[in-house]
Short mmCIF file of C-alpha atoms in Angstrom, two decimals:
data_model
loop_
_atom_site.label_atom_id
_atom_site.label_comp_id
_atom_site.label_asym_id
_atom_site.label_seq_id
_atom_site.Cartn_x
_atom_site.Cartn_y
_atom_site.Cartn_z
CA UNK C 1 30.69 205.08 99.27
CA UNK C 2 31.57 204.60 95.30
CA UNK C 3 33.97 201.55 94.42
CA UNK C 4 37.08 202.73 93.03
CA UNK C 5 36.92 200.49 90.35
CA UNK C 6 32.95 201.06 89.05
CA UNK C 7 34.16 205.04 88.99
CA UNK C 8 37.59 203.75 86.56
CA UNK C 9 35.06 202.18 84.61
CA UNK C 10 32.35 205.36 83.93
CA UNK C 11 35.48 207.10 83.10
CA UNK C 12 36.93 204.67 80.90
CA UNK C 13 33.28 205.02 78.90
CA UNK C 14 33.16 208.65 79.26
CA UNK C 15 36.41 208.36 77.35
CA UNK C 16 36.09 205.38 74.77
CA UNK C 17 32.95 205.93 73.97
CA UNK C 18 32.01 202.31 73.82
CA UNK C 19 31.29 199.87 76.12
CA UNK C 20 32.90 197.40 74.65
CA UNK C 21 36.42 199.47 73.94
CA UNK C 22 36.53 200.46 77.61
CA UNK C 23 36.26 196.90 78.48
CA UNK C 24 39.23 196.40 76.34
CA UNK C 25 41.41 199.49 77.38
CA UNK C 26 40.60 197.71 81.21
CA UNK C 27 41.35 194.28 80.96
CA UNK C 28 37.58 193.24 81.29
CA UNK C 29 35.21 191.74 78.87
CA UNK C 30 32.21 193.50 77.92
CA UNK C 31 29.65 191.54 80.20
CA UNK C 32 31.67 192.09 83.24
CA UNK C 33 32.31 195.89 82.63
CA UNK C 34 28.65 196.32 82.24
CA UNK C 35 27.58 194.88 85.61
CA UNK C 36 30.07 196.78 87.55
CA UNK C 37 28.15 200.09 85.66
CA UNK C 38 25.02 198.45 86.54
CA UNK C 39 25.92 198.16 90.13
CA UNK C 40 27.36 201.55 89.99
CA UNK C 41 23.86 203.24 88.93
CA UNK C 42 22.49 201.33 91.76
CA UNK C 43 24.65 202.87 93.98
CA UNK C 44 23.88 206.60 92.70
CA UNK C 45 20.32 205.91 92.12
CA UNK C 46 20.18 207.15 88.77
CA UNK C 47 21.14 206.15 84.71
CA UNK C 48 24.52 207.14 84.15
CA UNK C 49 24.90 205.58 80.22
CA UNK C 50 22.52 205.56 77.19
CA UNK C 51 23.68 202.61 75.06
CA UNK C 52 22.52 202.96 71.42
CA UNK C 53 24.15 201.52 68.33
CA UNK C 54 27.52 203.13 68.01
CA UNK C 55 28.33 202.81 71.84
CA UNK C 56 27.69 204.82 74.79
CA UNK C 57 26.88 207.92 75.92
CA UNK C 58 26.61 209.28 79.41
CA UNK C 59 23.72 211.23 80.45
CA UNK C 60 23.79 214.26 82.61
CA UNK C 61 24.11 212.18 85.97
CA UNK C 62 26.95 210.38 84.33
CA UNK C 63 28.99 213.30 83.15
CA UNK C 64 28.53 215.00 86.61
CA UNK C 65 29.84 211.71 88.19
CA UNK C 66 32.48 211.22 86.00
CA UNK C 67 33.97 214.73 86.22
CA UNK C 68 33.62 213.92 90.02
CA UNK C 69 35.23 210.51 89.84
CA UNK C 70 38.12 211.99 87.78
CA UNK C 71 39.33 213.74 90.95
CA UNK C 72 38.50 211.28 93.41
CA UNK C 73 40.81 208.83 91.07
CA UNK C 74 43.46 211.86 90.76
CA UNK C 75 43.92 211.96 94.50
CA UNK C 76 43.84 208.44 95.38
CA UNK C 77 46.98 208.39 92.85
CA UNK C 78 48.43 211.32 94.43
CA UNK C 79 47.96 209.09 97.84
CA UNK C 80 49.37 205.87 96.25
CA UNK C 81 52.68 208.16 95.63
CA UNK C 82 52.98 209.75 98.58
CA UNK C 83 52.37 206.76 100.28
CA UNK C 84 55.31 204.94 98.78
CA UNK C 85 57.67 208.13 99.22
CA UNK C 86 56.83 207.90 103.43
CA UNK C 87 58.41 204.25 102.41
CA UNK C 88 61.89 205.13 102.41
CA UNK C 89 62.74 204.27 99.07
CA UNK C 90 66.57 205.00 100.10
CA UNK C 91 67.99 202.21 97.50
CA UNK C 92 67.01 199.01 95.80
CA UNK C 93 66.65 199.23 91.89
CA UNK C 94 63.93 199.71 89.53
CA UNK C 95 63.63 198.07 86.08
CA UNK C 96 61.51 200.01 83.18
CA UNK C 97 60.47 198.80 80.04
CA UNK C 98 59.83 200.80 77.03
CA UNK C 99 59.13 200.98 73.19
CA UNK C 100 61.06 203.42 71.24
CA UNK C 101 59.13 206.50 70.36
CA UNK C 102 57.98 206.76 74.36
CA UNK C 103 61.40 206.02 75.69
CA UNK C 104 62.63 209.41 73.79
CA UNK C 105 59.59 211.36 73.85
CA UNK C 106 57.22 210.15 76.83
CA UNK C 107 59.98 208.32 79.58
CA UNK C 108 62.59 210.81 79.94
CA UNK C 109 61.00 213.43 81.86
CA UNK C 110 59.03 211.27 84.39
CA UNK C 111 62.28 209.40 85.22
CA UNK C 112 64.14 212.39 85.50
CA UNK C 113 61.18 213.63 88.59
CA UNK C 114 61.37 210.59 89.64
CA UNK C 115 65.39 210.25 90.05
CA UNK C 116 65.14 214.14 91.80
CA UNK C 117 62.84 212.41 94.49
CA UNK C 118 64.93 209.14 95.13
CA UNK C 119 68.59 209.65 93.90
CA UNK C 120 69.55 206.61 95.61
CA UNK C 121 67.20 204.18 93.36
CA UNK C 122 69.37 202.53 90.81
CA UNK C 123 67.65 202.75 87.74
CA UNK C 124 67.57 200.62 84.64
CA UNK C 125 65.73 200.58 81.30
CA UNK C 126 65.29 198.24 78.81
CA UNK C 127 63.71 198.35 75.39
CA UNK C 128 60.88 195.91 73.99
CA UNK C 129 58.95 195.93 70.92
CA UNK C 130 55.13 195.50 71.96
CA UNK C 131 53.71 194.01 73.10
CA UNK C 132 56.93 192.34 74.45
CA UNK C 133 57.07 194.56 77.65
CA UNK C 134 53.83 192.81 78.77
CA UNK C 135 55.73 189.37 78.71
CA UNK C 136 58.55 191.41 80.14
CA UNK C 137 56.62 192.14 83.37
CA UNK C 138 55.08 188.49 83.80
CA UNK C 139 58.51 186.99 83.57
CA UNK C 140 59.96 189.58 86.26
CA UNK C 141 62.54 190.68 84.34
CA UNK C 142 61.33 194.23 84.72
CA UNK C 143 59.01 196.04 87.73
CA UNK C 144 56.93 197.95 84.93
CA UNK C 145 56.77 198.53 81.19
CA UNK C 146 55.04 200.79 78.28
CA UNK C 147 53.81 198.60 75.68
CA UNK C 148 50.62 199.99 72.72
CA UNK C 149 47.90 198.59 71.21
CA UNK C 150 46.12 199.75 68.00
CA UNK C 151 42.75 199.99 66.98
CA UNK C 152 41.08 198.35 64.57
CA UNK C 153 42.41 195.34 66.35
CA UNK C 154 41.50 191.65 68.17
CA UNK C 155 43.54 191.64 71.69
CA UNK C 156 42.83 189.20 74.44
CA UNK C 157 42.46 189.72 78.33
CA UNK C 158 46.15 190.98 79.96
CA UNK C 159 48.41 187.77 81.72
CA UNK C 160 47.22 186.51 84.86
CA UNK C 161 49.05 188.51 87.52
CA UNK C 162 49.60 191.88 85.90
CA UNK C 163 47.40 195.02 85.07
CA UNK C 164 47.44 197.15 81.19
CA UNK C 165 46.61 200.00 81.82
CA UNK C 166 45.59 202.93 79.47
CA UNK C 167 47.82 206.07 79.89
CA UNK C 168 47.13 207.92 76.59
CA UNK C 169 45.29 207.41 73.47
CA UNK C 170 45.90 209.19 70.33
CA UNK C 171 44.03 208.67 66.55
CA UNK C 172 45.88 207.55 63.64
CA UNK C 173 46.20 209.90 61.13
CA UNK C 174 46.89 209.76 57.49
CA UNK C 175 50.37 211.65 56.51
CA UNK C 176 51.25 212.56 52.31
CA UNK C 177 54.23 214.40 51.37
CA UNK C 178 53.94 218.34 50.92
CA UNK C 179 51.41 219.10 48.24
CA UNK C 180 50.12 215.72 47.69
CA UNK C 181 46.45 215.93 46.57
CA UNK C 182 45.26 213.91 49.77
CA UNK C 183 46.11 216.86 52.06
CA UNK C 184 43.97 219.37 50.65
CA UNK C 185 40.64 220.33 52.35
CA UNK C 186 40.32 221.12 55.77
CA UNK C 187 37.56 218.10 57.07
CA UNK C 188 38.35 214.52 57.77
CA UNK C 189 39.52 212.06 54.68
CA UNK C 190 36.82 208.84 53.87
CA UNK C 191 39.67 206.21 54.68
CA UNK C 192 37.36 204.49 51.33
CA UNK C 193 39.62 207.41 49.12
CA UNK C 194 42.61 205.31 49.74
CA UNK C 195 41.77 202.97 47.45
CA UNK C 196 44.44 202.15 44.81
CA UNK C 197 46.37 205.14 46.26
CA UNK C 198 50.23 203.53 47.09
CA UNK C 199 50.65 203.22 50.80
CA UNK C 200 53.89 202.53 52.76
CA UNK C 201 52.75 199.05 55.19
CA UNK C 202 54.41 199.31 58.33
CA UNK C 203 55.46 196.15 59.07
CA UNK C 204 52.16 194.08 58.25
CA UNK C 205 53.31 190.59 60.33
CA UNK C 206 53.96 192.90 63.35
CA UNK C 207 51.01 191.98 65.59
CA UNK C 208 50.26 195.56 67.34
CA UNK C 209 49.79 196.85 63.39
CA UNK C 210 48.14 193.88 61.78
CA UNK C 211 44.59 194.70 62.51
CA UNK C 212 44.95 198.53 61.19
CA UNK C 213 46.15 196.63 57.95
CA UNK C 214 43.25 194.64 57.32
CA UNK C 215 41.44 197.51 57.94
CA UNK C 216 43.42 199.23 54.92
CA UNK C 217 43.48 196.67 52.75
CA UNK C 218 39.43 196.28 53.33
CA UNK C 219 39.08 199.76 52.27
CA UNK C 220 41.15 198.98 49.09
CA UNK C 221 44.62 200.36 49.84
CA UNK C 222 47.52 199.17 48.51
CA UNK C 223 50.62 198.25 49.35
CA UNK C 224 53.45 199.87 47.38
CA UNK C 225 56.38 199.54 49.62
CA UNK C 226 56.22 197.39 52.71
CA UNK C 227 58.50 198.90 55.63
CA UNK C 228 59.46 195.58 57.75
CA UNK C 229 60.32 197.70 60.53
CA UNK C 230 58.13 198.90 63.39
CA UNK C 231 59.99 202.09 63.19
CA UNK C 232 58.26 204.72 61.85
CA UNK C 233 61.34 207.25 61.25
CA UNK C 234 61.84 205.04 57.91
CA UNK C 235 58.16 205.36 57.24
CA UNK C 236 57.95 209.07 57.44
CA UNK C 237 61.15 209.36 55.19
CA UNK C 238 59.67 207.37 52.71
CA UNK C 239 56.42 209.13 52.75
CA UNK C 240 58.25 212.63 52.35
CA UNK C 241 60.12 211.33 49.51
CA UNK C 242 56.94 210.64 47.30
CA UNK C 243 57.13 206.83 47.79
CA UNK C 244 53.39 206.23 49.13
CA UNK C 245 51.04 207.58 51.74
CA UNK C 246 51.18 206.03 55.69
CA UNK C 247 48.88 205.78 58.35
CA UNK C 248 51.13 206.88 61.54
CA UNK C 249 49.99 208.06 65.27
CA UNK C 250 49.22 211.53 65.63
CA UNK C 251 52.43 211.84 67.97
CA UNK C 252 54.13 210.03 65.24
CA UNK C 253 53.07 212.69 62.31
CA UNK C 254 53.48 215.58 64.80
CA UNK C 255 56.98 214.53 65.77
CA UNK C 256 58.38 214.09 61.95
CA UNK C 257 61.69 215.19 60.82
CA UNK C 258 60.87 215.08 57.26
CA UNK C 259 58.52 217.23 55.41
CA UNK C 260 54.73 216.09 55.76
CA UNK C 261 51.41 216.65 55.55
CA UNK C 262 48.94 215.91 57.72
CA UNK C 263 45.00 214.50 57.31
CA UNK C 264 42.34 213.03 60.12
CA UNK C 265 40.38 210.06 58.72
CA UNK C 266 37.37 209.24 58.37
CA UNK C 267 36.41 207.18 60.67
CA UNK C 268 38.10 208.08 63.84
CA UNK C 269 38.21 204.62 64.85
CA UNK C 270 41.88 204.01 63.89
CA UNK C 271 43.67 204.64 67.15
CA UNK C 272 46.75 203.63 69.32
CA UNK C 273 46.95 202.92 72.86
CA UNK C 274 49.74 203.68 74.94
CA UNK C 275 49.12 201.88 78.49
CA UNK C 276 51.70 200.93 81.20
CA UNK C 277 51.64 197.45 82.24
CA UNK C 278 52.53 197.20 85.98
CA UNK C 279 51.59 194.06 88.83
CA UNK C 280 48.96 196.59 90.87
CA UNK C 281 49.28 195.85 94.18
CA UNK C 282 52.35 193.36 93.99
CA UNK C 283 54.34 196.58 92.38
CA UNK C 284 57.21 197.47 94.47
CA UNK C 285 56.98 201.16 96.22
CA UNK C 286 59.73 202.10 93.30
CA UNK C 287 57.18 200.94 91.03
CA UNK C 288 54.83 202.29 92.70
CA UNK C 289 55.90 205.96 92.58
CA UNK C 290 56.96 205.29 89.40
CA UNK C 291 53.33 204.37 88.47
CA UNK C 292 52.07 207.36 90.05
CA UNK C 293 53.66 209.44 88.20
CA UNK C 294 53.30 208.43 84.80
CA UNK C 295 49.12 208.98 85.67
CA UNK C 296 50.05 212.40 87.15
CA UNK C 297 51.89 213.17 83.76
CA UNK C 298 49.84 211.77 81.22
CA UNK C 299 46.20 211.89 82.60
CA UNK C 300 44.41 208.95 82.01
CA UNK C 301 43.34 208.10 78.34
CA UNK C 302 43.90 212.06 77.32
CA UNK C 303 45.54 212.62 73.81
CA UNK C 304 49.13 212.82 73.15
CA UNK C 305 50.97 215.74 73.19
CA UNK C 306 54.06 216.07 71.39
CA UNK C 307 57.05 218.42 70.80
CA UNK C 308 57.97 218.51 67.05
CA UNK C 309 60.96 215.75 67.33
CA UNK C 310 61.96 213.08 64.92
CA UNK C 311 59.75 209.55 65.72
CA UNK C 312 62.32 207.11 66.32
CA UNK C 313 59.88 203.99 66.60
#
């Protein structure tokens, strides 16, 4: 019998690529992750990761165990719902938090399955900049929250009492205005051809950001307008107008209302979380259900999808 929790983890590698960004993405440090893998390999008797110098990879009995443990995880949330529908949730209230761009884009249609299932659940949202929801959850003023996190960054272990975990995960992409010189070819932009090129900062002092400006700034970009606000609506605006080039999410980019265009970078390290923060087994059955189906809907650590709407944040 597999643990649970040693399968999350193989999947959370299969997925990050990295040891050490899986450990992250979990709540765990690096050390800890690997000896729940190491116990895991015991248990099936065979290597399930090659570590070499840019991460992980898994070998054939990993990938065959992981595709495995995928479903396994699938129906155990499937059970975790089901479980708190036989509950009776026939009233009571249940408090979301949210960032902008997911509470137009992302929250919407979950809520709305959730509210066909339990009309009589009162339901309230609230909005937090990240990662504010987090704080939001450990002070109880709401049952569960969608925060981010970006990549190149330094975070720290999650509060003591509640559970980050990674819902989707989508690259950072560079975005020009139509024609710009930057968007021709095909293959991924050196983020090193930013140098001395004007880019719009989002919001450089905003914590979730700060690390993916460093990173910038390391590879010699600079700042030519700086956008205080974590809204990236502005940002795109500005971008279309000529002002500068941005580094946005790929939901972000996809979702503009303004005329852009559109480049991967080189590496594909820049990246940004989105992960629901909830209290695990202290979460309330509305919660609960809740939880489940945000994992049913977004998969766990798969790529954004997104409609072409206007980013709002």
């Amino acid at each position: 019998m597999y643990d649970p929790t040693r399968l999350a983890a193989l999947v959370a590698v299969a997925e990050a690529g990295s040891i050490t960004r899986a450990a992250a993405r979990l709540g765990y440090t690096a050390p800890a992750l690997s000896q729940q893998l190491a116990k895991l390999e015991r248990e099936a008797g065979a290597a399930l990761l090659v570590r070499h110098h840019r991460g992980a990879r898994l070998t054939a009995a990993g990938e065959l165990l992981a595709g495995r443990a995928r479903r396994v995880l699938d129906e155990l949330d499937q059970a975790r719902h089901e479980l708190a529908r036989l509950a009776g949730l026939s009233g009571g209230r249940l408090r979301v938090g949210t960032f902008t761009t997911a509470g137009i884009h992302l929250l919407p249609p979950v809520l709305s399955a959730f509210r066909r299932a339990h009309p009589e659940v009162e339901l309230a949202v609230a909005d937090y900049e990240p990662p504010g929801g987090i704080a939001a959850v450990v002070a109880g003023e709401v049952d569960l929250a969608l925060t981010h996190a970006y990549e190149p960054a330094t975070t720290g272990p999650a509060p003591v009492g509640v559970l980050v975990e990674p819902l989707l995960v989508e690259e950072l992409v560079l975005v020009t205005s139509v024609g710009h010189r930057l968007a021709e070819g095909t293959g991924r932009l050196p983020v090193t051809e930013l140098a001395g090129r004007p880019l719009i900062s989002s919001a450089p002092t905003h914590p979730p950001r700060r690390g993916v400006e460093n990173a910038l700034a390391e590879a010699g970009a600079t700042p030519a307008v700086v956008c205080e606000s974590p809204g990236y609506a502005l940002v795109c605006a500005l971008v279309s107008a000529g002002l500068g080039v941005a580094v946005v999410p790929e939901m972000v980019a996809s979702m503009a209302a303004a005329p852009l265009s559109v480049r991967r970078l080189e590496p594909a390290s820049f990246r940004r979380t989105i992960s629901v923060v909830h209290r695990g087994e202290r979460s309330t059955a509305a919660a609960a259900t809740l939880l489940a189906l945000l994992r049913s809907g977004f998969g766990r650590g798969s790529t954004a999808q997104a409609a072409n709407r206007p980013p709002q944040g």
